[in-house]
Coordinates of C-alpha atoms in Angstrom, one line a residue:
M2 CA 21.5 3.6 -18.1
R3 CA 18.0 2.4 -17.3
K4 CA 15.0 3.8 -19.4
K5 CA 12.5 5.9 -17.5
R6 CA 9.3 4.1 -16.9
Q7 CA 6.0 5.4 -18.4
H8 CA 3.5 6.0 -15.9
D9 CA 0.4 6.4 -18.1
G10 CA -0.2 10.1 -17.6
M11 CA 0.2 10.0 -13.8
P12 CA 1.1 13.4 -12.3
A13 CA 4.8 13.6 -11.4
E14 CA 3.9 14.4 -7.9
L15 CA 1.9 11.2 -7.6
V16 CA 4.7 9.2 -9.0
A17 CA 7.0 10.8 -6.5
A18 CA 4.6 10.1 -3.7
L19 CA 4.4 6.4 -4.6
G20 CA 8.1 6.2 -4.9
L21 CA 8.6 7.7 -1.4
V22 CA 6.0 5.3 0.2
W23 CA 7.6 2.4 -1.6
G24 CA 11.0 3.5 -0.3
H25 CA 9.7 3.5 3.3
L26 CA 8.1 0.1 2.9
N27 CA 11.4 -1.3 1.4
A28 CA 13.4 0.1 4.4
Y29 CA 10.9 -1.5 6.8
Q30 CA 9.8 2.1 8.0
Y31 CA 6.2 1.2 8.3
E32 CA 5.0 4.0 10.6
E33 CA 6.5 6.5 8.2
A34 CA 5.0 4.7 5.2
Y35 CA 1.6 4.7 6.8
A36 CA 1.7 8.4 7.8
L37 CA 2.9 9.4 4.3
A38 CA 0.5 7.3 2.4
S39 CA -2.3 8.5 4.6
G40 CA -1.5 12.1 3.9
C41 CA -1.1 11.4 0.2
L42 CA -4.5 9.8 0.1
L43 CA -5.9 13.2 1.1
L44 CA -4.6 14.5 -2.2
W45 CA -5.2 11.4 -4.4
P46 CA -8.1 9.5 -2.6
D47 CA -8.8 7.3 -5.5
D48 CA -5.4 5.9 -6.1
E49 CA -5.4 2.2 -5.5
K50 CA -1.6 1.8 -5.3
L51 CA -1.4 4.4 -2.5
S52 CA -4.3 2.8 -0.8
L53 CA -2.9 -0.8 -0.9
M54 CA 0.4 0.4 0.3
R55 CA -1.1 2.3 3.1
D56 CA -3.1 -0.8 4.0
F57 CA 0.0 -2.9 4.0
A58 CA 1.8 -0.5 6.3
A59 CA -1.2 -0.3 8.6
T60 CA -1.1 -4.1 9.1
E61 CA 2.5 -3.8 10.3
V62 CA 1.9 -0.9 12.8
L63 CA -1.5 -2.7 13.8
E64 CA -3.8 0.1 12.5
P65 CA -7.2 -1.0 11.4
V66 CA -7.8 -2.1 7.8
D67 CA -11.2 -2.3 6.1
R68 CA -11.4 -5.9 4.8
Q69 CA -14.5 -5.2 2.8
R70 CA -12.9 -2.4 1.0
L71 CA -9.9 -4.7 0.2
Y72 CA -12.2 -7.4 -1.1
A73 CA -13.9 -4.8 -3.3
M74 CA -10.7 -3.6 -4.6
R75 CA -9.6 -7.0 -5.9
T76 CA -8.7 -6.8 -9.6
P77 CA -6.3 -9.0 -11.7
Q78 CA -3.9 -6.2 -11.6
N79 CA -3.7 -5.8 -7.8
A80 CA -4.8 -9.2 -6.5
A81 CA -1.5 -10.0 -5.2
W82 CA -1.3 -6.9 -3.1
V83 CA -4.8 -7.6 -1.8
D84 CA -3.8 -11.2 -0.9
L85 CA -0.5 -9.9 0.7
V86 CA -2.5 -7.5 3.0
L87 CA -5.0 -10.1 3.8
R88 CA -2.4 -12.5 4.8
R89 CA -0.7 -10.0 7.0
L90 CA -4.0 -9.1 8.7
Q91 CA -4.5 -12.8 9.4
Y92 CA -1.0 -13.2 10.8
A93 CA -1.5 -10.1 13.1
C94 CA -4.9 -11.6 14.3
D95 CA -3.4 -14.9 14.9
N96 CA -0.5 -13.5 16.9
K97 CA -2.5 -11.2 19.1
A98 CA -4.0 -14.0 21.2

């Protein structure tokens, strides 16, 4: 049996919300992930994980993403997510033409 992960004092509801958004992303259900993450950000507006997952889903459904905010969010912990979202944004822009 797997050990439960420690979530550094995160509320159980936030952990569940992150898991649900992640599940939609893994199932390629980007519209649902975007809608759910956007709603969850109304409850937890400062959560970087939710914000990055919403931004990733937004790139897939061609919703706007604030690049300046993404650059400002770059930290050693989430640099890979920021790079992924920026690459997807660039891909979407390249294929628009």
